[in-house]
C-alpha atoms as a printed R data frame, in Angstrom:
    type eleno elety resid chain resno       x      y       z
1   ATOM     1    CA   MET     A     1  -0.541  0.190   0.194
2   ATOM     2    CA   THR     A     2   1.248  3.348  -0.903
3   ATOM     3    CA   THR     A     3   1.160  6.245   1.996
4   ATOM     4    CA   ALA     A     4  -0.017  9.428   1.003
5   ATOM     5    CA   LYS     A     5   2.306 12.417   1.883
6   ATOM     6    CA   ALA     A     6   1.586 16.120   1.923
7   ATOM     7    CA   LEU     A     7   4.126 19.134   2.506
8   ATOM     8    CA   THR     A     8   3.121 22.324   4.128
9   ATOM     9    CA   ILE     A     9   4.901 25.231   3.322
10  ATOM    10    CA   ALA     A    10   3.959 28.020   5.901
11  ATOM    11    CA   GLY     A    11   5.037 29.450   9.370
12  ATOM    12    CA   SER     A    12   5.470 28.266  12.690
13  ATOM    13    CA   ASP     A    13   2.740 29.111  15.221
14  ATOM    14    CA   SER     A    14   4.134 28.566  18.704
15  ATOM    15    CA   GLY     A    15   0.676 28.794  20.131
16  ATOM    16    CA   GLY     A    16   0.123 25.561  17.876
17  ATOM    17    CA   GLY     A    17  -3.723 26.152  16.804
18  ATOM    18    CA   ALA     A    18  -2.674 27.822  12.907
19  ATOM    19    CA   GLY     A    19   0.509 27.523  10.551
20  ATOM    20    CA   ILE     A    20   2.549 24.556  10.280
21  ATOM    21    CA   GLN     A    21   1.151 22.973  13.447
22  ATOM    22    CA   ALA     A    22  -2.531 23.182  12.193
23  ATOM    23    CA   ASP     A    23  -1.496 21.471   8.804
24  ATOM    24    CA   LEU     A    24   0.591 18.611  10.254
25  ATOM    25    CA   LYS     A    25  -2.003 17.870  13.136
26  ATOM    26    CA   THR     A    26  -4.968 18.088   9.831
27  ATOM    27    CA   PHE     A    27  -2.749 16.016   7.939
28  ATOM    28    CA   GLN     A    28  -2.499 12.902  10.473
29  ATOM    29    CA   GLU     A    29  -6.377 13.256  11.291
30  ATOM    30    CA   LEU     A    30  -7.197 12.675   7.708
31  ATOM    31    CA   LYS     A    31  -4.041  9.409   7.601
32  ATOM    32    CA   VAL     A    32  -1.438 11.488   5.101
33  ATOM    33    CA   TYR     A    33   1.812 11.876   6.055
34  ATOM    34    CA   GLY     A    34   2.953 14.948   7.081
35  ATOM    35    CA   MET     A    35   6.144 16.951   6.016
36  ATOM    36    CA   SER     A    36   6.823 20.579   6.822
37  ATOM    37    CA   VAL     A    37   8.962 23.255   5.117
38  ATOM    38    CA   ILE     A    38   9.296 26.482   7.726
39  ATOM    39    CA   THR     A    39   9.349 29.918   6.384
40  ATOM    40    CA   ALA     A    40   8.756 32.052   9.537
41  ATOM    41    CA   ILE     A    41   8.706 31.388  13.475
42  ATOM    42    CA   THR     A    42   6.073 33.236  14.761
43  ATOM    43    CA   ALA     A    43   5.775 34.367  18.745
44  ATOM    44    CA   GLN     A    44   2.213 34.225  19.202
45  ATOM    45    CA   ASN     A    45  -0.895 33.186  21.610
46  ATOM    46    CA   THR     A    46  -4.722 33.239  20.918
47  ATOM    47    CA   LEU     A    47  -4.134 36.599  22.231
48  ATOM    48    CA   GLY     A    48  -2.128 37.836  19.156
49  ATOM    49    CA   VAL     A    49   1.396 38.023  17.497
50  ATOM    50    CA   ASP     A    50   4.354 39.105  19.478
51  ATOM    51    CA   GLY     A    51   6.923 38.060  16.799
52  ATOM    52    CA   VAL     A    52   7.557 37.100  13.056
53  ATOM    53    CA   TYR     A    53  10.944 36.245  12.441
54  ATOM    54    CA   PRO     A    54  11.660 35.040   8.428
55  ATOM    55    CA   MET     A    55  13.751 32.202   7.860
56  ATOM    56    CA   MET     A    56  16.994 32.737   6.156
57  ATOM    57    CA   LEU     A    57  16.338 32.232   2.194
58  ATOM    58    CA   GLU     A    58  19.095 29.420   2.421
59  ATOM    59    CA   ALA     A    59  17.214 27.267   5.410
60  ATOM    60    CA   ILE     A    60  14.308 27.547   3.307
61  ATOM    61    CA   GLU     A    61  15.915 26.329  -0.067
62  ATOM    62    CA   LYS     A    62  17.795 23.746   2.155
63  ATOM    63    CA   GLN     A    63  14.025 22.312   3.385
64  ATOM    64    CA   LEU     A    64  12.746 22.179   0.242
65  ATOM    65    CA   GLU     A    65  16.093 20.187  -1.314
66  ATOM    66    CA   CYS     A    66  15.943 17.793   1.169
67  ATOM    67    CA   ILE     A    67  12.120 17.060   0.936
68  ATOM    68    CA   ALA     A    68  13.022 16.894  -3.196
69  ATOM    69    CA   VAL     A    69  15.589 14.387  -2.821
70  ATOM    70    CA   ASP     A    70  13.806 11.915  -1.174
71  ATOM    71    CA   LEU     A    71  10.433 12.533   0.234
72  ATOM    72    CA   GLN     A    72   8.007 13.720  -2.962
73  ATOM    73    CA   PRO     A    73   4.838 15.115  -2.036
74  ATOM    74    CA   ASP     A    74   1.673 14.027  -3.324
75  ATOM    75    CA   ALA     A    75   0.304 17.374  -2.766
76  ATOM    76    CA   LEU     A    76   1.548 20.673  -0.674
77  ATOM    77    CA   LYS     A    77   0.135 23.310   0.721
78  ATOM    78    CA   THR     A    78   1.420 27.088   1.263
79  ATOM    79    CA   GLY     A    79   0.409 28.990   3.948
80  ATOM    80    CA   MET     A    80   2.495 32.041   5.633
81  ATOM    81    CA   LEU     A    81   5.045 32.946   3.155
82  ATOM    82    CA   PHE     A    82   5.573 36.397   4.566
83  ATOM    83    CA   ASN     A    83   7.578 38.437   2.045
84  ATOM    84    CA   SER     A    84   8.482 38.534  -2.071
85  ATOM    85    CA   GLU     A    85  11.894 36.816  -1.464
86  ATOM    86    CA   ILE     A    86  10.268 34.073   0.020
87  ATOM    87    CA   ILE     A    87   7.287 33.489  -2.223
88  ATOM    88    CA   GLU     A    88   9.658 33.625  -5.473
89  ATOM    89    CA   LEU     A    89  12.656 30.888  -4.236
90  ATOM    90    CA   VAL     A    90   9.225 28.654  -3.441
91  ATOM    91    CA   ALA     A    91   7.924 29.606  -6.811
92  ATOM    92    CA   ASP     A    92  10.729 29.018  -8.677
93  ATOM    93    CA   LYS     A    93  11.562 25.171  -6.748
94  ATOM    94    CA   MET     A    94   7.839 24.652  -7.212
95  ATOM    95    CA   GLU     A    95   8.772 24.574 -10.928
96  ATOM    96    CA   GLN     A    96  12.242 22.641 -10.824
97  ATOM    97    CA   TYR     A    97  10.616 20.056  -8.860
98  ATOM    98    CA   LYS     A    98   7.397 20.273 -10.967
99  ATOM    99    CA   TRP     A    99   5.176 19.627  -8.104
100 ATOM   100    CA   LYS     A   100   1.666 19.442  -8.420
101 ATOM   101    CA   ASN     A   101  -1.474 19.471  -6.335
102 ATOM   102    CA   LEU     A   102  -0.583 22.791  -5.018
103 ATOM   103    CA   VAL     A   103  -2.989 24.662  -2.393
104 ATOM   104    CA   VAL     A   104  -2.109 27.988  -1.921
105 ATOM   105    CA   ASP     A   105  -3.980 29.494   1.374
106 ATOM   106    CA   PRO     A   106  -2.780 33.580   1.277
107 ATOM   107    CA   VAL     A   107  -2.119 34.116   4.609
108 ATOM   108    CA   MET     A   108  -2.374 37.876   5.106
109 ATOM   109    CA   ILE     A   109  -3.543 38.606   8.424
110 ATOM   110    CA   ALA     A   110  -3.411 36.894  11.642
111 ATOM   111    CA   LYS     A   111  -7.030 36.693  13.594
112 ATOM   112    CA   GLY     A   112  -5.578 39.774  16.039
113 ATOM   113    CA   GLY     A   113  -5.018 42.026  12.752
114 ATOM   114    CA   ALA     A   114  -0.864 41.151  13.020
115 ATOM   115    CA   ASN     A   115   0.377 41.174   8.947
116 ATOM   116    CA   LEU     A   116   1.750 38.026   8.057
117 ATOM   117    CA   LEU     A   117   2.899 39.371   4.369
118 ATOM   118    CA   GLN     A   118   4.571 42.243   3.472
119 ATOM   119    CA   GLN     A   119   3.013 44.785   1.063
120 ATOM   120    CA   GLU     A   120   4.493 44.558  -1.860
121 ATOM   121    CA   ALA     A   121   4.677 40.828  -1.551
122 ATOM   122    CA   THR     A   122   1.192 40.587  -2.818
123 ATOM   123    CA   GLU     A   123   1.921 41.744  -6.244
124 ATOM   124    CA   SER     A   124   4.748 38.587  -6.378
125 ATOM   125    CA   MET     A   125   2.257 36.426  -5.149
126 ATOM   126    CA   LYS     A   126   0.092 37.039  -8.128
127 ATOM   127    CA   ARG     A   127   2.487 36.892 -10.409
128 ATOM   128    CA   LYS     A   128   4.943 33.702  -9.178
129 ATOM   129    CA   LEU     A   129   2.671 31.611  -7.211
130 ATOM   130    CA   LEU     A   130  -0.887 32.005  -8.312
131 ATOM   131    CA   PRO     A   131  -0.230 30.845 -11.900
132 ATOM   132    CA   LEU     A   132   0.979 27.549  -9.918
133 ATOM   133    CA   ALA     A   133  -1.846 27.004  -7.905
134 ATOM   134    CA   THR     A   134  -3.953 24.165  -7.996
135 ATOM   135    CA   VAL     A   135  -6.625 25.435  -5.285
136 ATOM   136    CA   LEU     A   136  -6.504 29.068  -3.689
137 ATOM   137    CA   THR     A   137  -8.467 29.389  -0.870
138 ATOM   138    CA   PRO     A   138  -9.100 33.096   0.279
139 ATOM   139    CA   ASN     A   139 -11.312 34.557   2.610
140 ATOM   140    CA   ILE     A   140 -13.382 37.482   1.662
141 ATOM   141    CA   PRO     A   141 -10.298 40.026   3.077
142 ATOM   142    CA   GLU     A   142  -7.717 38.581   1.304
143 ATOM   143    CA   ALA     A   143  -9.830 38.029  -1.787
144 ATOM   144    CA   GLU     A   144 -10.605 41.621  -1.935
145 ATOM   145    CA   GLU     A   145  -6.964 42.312  -0.947
146 ATOM   146    CA   LEU     A   146  -6.233 40.082  -4.026
147 ATOM   147    CA   THR     A   147  -8.687 41.322  -6.689
148 ATOM   148    CA   GLY     A   148  -8.862 44.899  -5.443
149 ATOM   149    CA   ILE     A   149 -12.319 44.947  -5.263
150 ATOM   150    CA   SER     A   150 -14.614 45.260  -2.562
151 ATOM   151    CA   ILE     A   151 -17.062 42.099  -1.661
152 ATOM   152    CA   ARG     A   152 -20.409 42.565   0.196
153 ATOM   153    CA   ASN     A   153 -22.359 40.498  -1.350
154 ATOM   154    CA   MET     A   154 -22.573 36.770  -3.425
155 ATOM   155    CA   GLU     A   155 -22.185 38.720  -6.560
156 ATOM   156    CA   GLU     A   156 -19.011 40.698  -5.865
157 ATOM   157    CA   ARG     A   157 -17.853 37.203  -4.225
158 ATOM   158    CA   LYS     A   158 -18.238 35.653  -7.687
159 ATOM   159    CA   GLU     A   159 -16.355 38.214  -9.710
160 ATOM   160    CA   ALA     A   160 -13.610 38.127  -7.140
161 ATOM   161    CA   ALA     A   161 -13.403 34.324  -8.027
162 ATOM   162    CA   LYS     A   162 -13.325 35.085 -11.863
163 ATOM   163    CA   ARG     A   163 -10.906 37.593 -11.713
164 ATOM   164    CA   LEU     A   164  -8.637 35.231  -9.189
165 ATOM   165    CA   SER     A   165  -9.409 32.535 -11.918
166 ATOM   166    CA   ALA     A   166  -7.621 34.408 -14.355
167 ATOM   167    CA   MET     A   167  -4.568 34.987 -12.758
168 ATOM   168    CA   GLY     A   168  -4.048 31.125 -13.798
169 ATOM   169    CA   VAL     A   169  -5.698 29.592 -10.785
170 ATOM   170    CA   ASN     A   170  -7.122 25.942 -11.590
171 ATOM   171    CA   TYR     A   171  -9.899 26.396  -8.590
172 ATOM   172    CA   VAL     A   172 -10.826 28.925  -6.534
173 ATOM   173    CA   ILE     A   173 -12.857 28.739  -3.138
174 ATOM   174    CA   ILE     A   174 -13.639 32.069  -1.724
175 ATOM   175    CA   LYS     A   175 -14.594 31.102   2.232
176 ATOM   176    CA   GLY     A   176 -17.492 32.215   4.070
177 ATOM   177    CA   GLY     A   177 -16.663 33.052   7.265
178 ATOM   178    CA   HIS     A   178 -16.329 36.868   7.052
179 ATOM   179    CA   GLY     A   179 -19.567 37.133   5.122
180 ATOM   180    CA   ASP     A   180 -23.090 38.331   7.038
181 ATOM   181    CA   GLU     A   181 -25.196 35.174   5.582
182 ATOM   182    CA   LYS     A   182 -26.695 33.667   8.668
183 ATOM   183    CA   GLU     A   183 -24.992 30.357   7.126
184 ATOM   184    CA   ALA     A   184 -21.545 29.593   6.432
185 ATOM   185    CA   VAL     A   185 -21.079 29.593   2.297
186 ATOM   186    CA   ASP     A   186 -18.118 28.546   0.666
187 ATOM   187    CA   LEU     A   187 -17.910 29.067  -2.658
188 ATOM   188    CA   LEU     A   188 -16.243 27.270  -5.424
189 ATOM   189    CA   PHE     A   189 -15.133 28.518  -8.945
190 ATOM   190    CA   ASP     A   190 -13.205 25.931 -11.693
191 ATOM   191    CA   GLY     A   191 -12.901 28.595 -14.213
192 ATOM   192    CA   SER     A   192 -16.266 27.987 -15.840
193 ATOM   193    CA   HIS     A   193 -18.881 26.842 -13.355
194 ATOM   194    CA   PHE     A   194 -19.632 27.796  -9.745
195 ATOM   195    CA   SER     A   195 -20.759 25.325  -6.803
196 ATOM   196    CA   SER     A   196 -21.162 25.864  -2.951
197 ATOM   197    CA   LEU     A   197 -21.657 24.287   0.364
198 ATOM   198    CA   VAL     A   198 -23.359 25.763   3.216
199 ATOM   199    CA   ALA     A   199 -23.092 24.872   7.038
200 ATOM   200    CA   GLU     A   200 -24.453 26.734   9.910
201 ATOM   201    CA   ARG     A   201 -22.819 29.617  11.483
202 ATOM   202    CA   ILE     A   202 -20.856 28.574  14.252
203 ATOM   203    CA   PRO     A   203 -21.064 31.185  17.207
204 ATOM   204    CA   THR     A   204 -17.814 30.908  18.851
205 ATOM   205    CA   LYS     A   205 -14.249 33.368  19.124
206 ATOM   206    CA   ASN     A   206 -12.539 29.962  18.934
207 ATOM   207    CA   THR     A   207 -11.465 30.241  15.254
208 ATOM   208    CA   HIS     A   208  -7.856 30.539  15.410
209 ATOM   209    CA   GLY     A   209  -6.182 28.535  12.365
210 ATOM   210    CA   THR     A   210  -9.359 27.773  10.287
211 ATOM   211    CA   GLY     A   211  -7.968 29.150   7.262
212 ATOM   212    CA   CYS     A   212  -4.984 27.008   7.500
213 ATOM   213    CA   THR     A   213  -6.483 24.034   8.672
214 ATOM   214    CA   PHE     A   214  -9.651 23.923   5.942
215 ATOM   215    CA   SER     A   215  -6.612 24.327   2.933
216 ATOM   216    CA   ALA     A   216  -4.480 21.230   4.755
217 ATOM   217    CA   ALA     A   217  -7.973 19.120   5.245
218 ATOM   218    CA   ILE     A   218  -8.134 19.927   1.117
219 ATOM   219    CA   THR     A   219  -4.733 19.190   0.786
220 ATOM   220    CA   ALA     A   220  -4.646 15.812   2.473
221 ATOM   221    CA   ALA     A   221  -7.928 14.853   0.355
222 ATOM   222    CA   LEU     A   222  -5.891 15.556  -2.801
223 ATOM   223    CA   ALA     A   223  -3.092 13.617  -1.908
224 ATOM   224    CA   ASN     A   224  -5.234 10.789  -0.997
225 ATOM   225    CA   GLY     A   225  -6.438 11.086  -4.672
226 ATOM   226    CA   TYR     A   226  -9.519 12.678  -4.541
227 ATOM   227    CA   SER     A   227 -11.348 15.012  -7.120
228 ATOM   228    CA   ILE     A   228 -11.570 18.551  -6.510
229 ATOM   229    CA   ASN     A   229 -15.569 18.723  -5.435
230 ATOM   230    CA   ASP     A   230 -14.880 15.438  -2.938
231 ATOM   231    CA   ALA     A   231 -11.586 17.822  -1.585
232 ATOM   232    CA   PHE     A   232 -13.974 20.269  -1.141
233 ATOM   233    CA   GLN     A   233 -17.031 18.993   0.270
234 ATOM   234    CA   LEU     A   234 -14.173 16.873   3.329
235 ATOM   235    CA   GLY     A   235 -12.313 20.491   4.263
236 ATOM   236    CA   LYS     A   236 -15.663 22.089   4.776
237 ATOM   237    CA   ASP     A   237 -16.384 18.531   6.826
238 ATOM   238    CA   PHE     A   238 -13.531 18.615   8.740
239 ATOM   239    CA   ILE     A   239 -13.471 22.295   9.638
240 ATOM   240    CA   HIS     A   240 -16.994 22.630  10.513
241 ATOM   241    CA   GLN     A   241 -16.810 20.082  13.164
242 ATOM   242    CA   ALA     A   242 -13.428 21.304  14.270
243 ATOM   243    CA   ILE     A   243 -15.228 24.774  15.332
244 ATOM   244    CA   LYS     A   244 -18.269 23.279  16.171
245 ATOM   245    CA   ASN     A   245 -16.342 21.392  18.761
246 ATOM   246    CA   ASP     A   246 -13.584 23.453  20.115
247 ATOM   247    CA   LEU     A   247 -11.222 23.104  22.421
248 ATOM   248    CA   HIS     A   248 -12.104 26.415  24.795
249 ATOM   249    CA   ILE     A   249  -7.929 26.677  25.234
250 ATOM   250    CA   GLY     A   250  -6.670 30.096  25.657
251 ATOM   251    CA   SER     A   251  -7.870 33.418  26.776
252 ATOM   252    CA   GLY     A   252  -8.178 35.023  23.016
253 ATOM   253    CA   HIS     A   253  -9.064 33.545  19.761
254 ATOM   254    CA   GLY     A   254  -8.697 29.775  20.955
255 ATOM   255    CA   PRO     A   255  -7.881 27.003  18.270
256 ATOM   256    CA   THR     A   256 -10.131 24.950  16.682
257 ATOM   257    CA   ASN     A   257  -9.858 20.956  17.349
258 ATOM   258    CA   HIS     A   258  -8.511 18.690  15.033
259 ATOM   259    CA   TRP     A   259  -9.612 15.540  16.180
260 ATOM   260    CA   ALA     A   260 -13.228 16.518  16.067
261 ATOM   261    CA   TYR     A   261 -13.979 15.605  12.511
262 ATOM   262    CA   GLN     A   262 -12.400 11.594  13.254
263 ATOM   263    CA   GLU     A   263 -14.604 11.793  16.530
264 ATOM   264    CA   SER     A   264 -17.821 12.836  14.748
265 ATOM   265    CA   LYS     A   265 -17.287  9.317  12.352
266 ATOM   266    CA   ARG     A   266 -17.257  7.068  15.245
């Protein structure tokens, strides 16, 4: 039996709720062997981000090379890349190694408001990384930042998805967590057609790491050979259970529950 492998290229969250910690927990729960390339170290907890310390480019490059020569991923995702130099290095290496099934979670702003992507890096992301992406998973503020348009309703969300698709992305999923609908509506655009998944909106402040976890579940599904629609459904189910059954840890925006999905299946 072949073991599916997934790689996360992202920042480290010392509080354990987001970043590579959330990704690896999600991979493990979905029976995928997880690997990581750390792009930055953050000092943070549920109250906020106290510091961001990007890795040297040489260290990031060496991590990528070590994965490439021995542990080729079946799918991979990017999270916090922080600056233009890191984005361009990661994109160049992805092309060099011909890695497929890339999920881009365009991490820009932390729950507490800290900037996790430098301003000039947005252009590098659009120019270098998005054309390599199989799936892009922005929330509404991130979709606004990437497209330059205001998103106040579903029609504007669809317009943003079209613009993101035109940047070279195969599948765009605009998450509905920041929407004002009574239910959480996630929108998928495949370049031609729209579809959506709906779940009840959970009234909780414990949503730290939801974007990381959602995109990691999709990555794990792609590594296991799922279609995009099935991966979308799994990601939606996984994060819904993780939010619904939160852990009540910390004094601020607490983390989601990464084992809740499997518990719900028993």
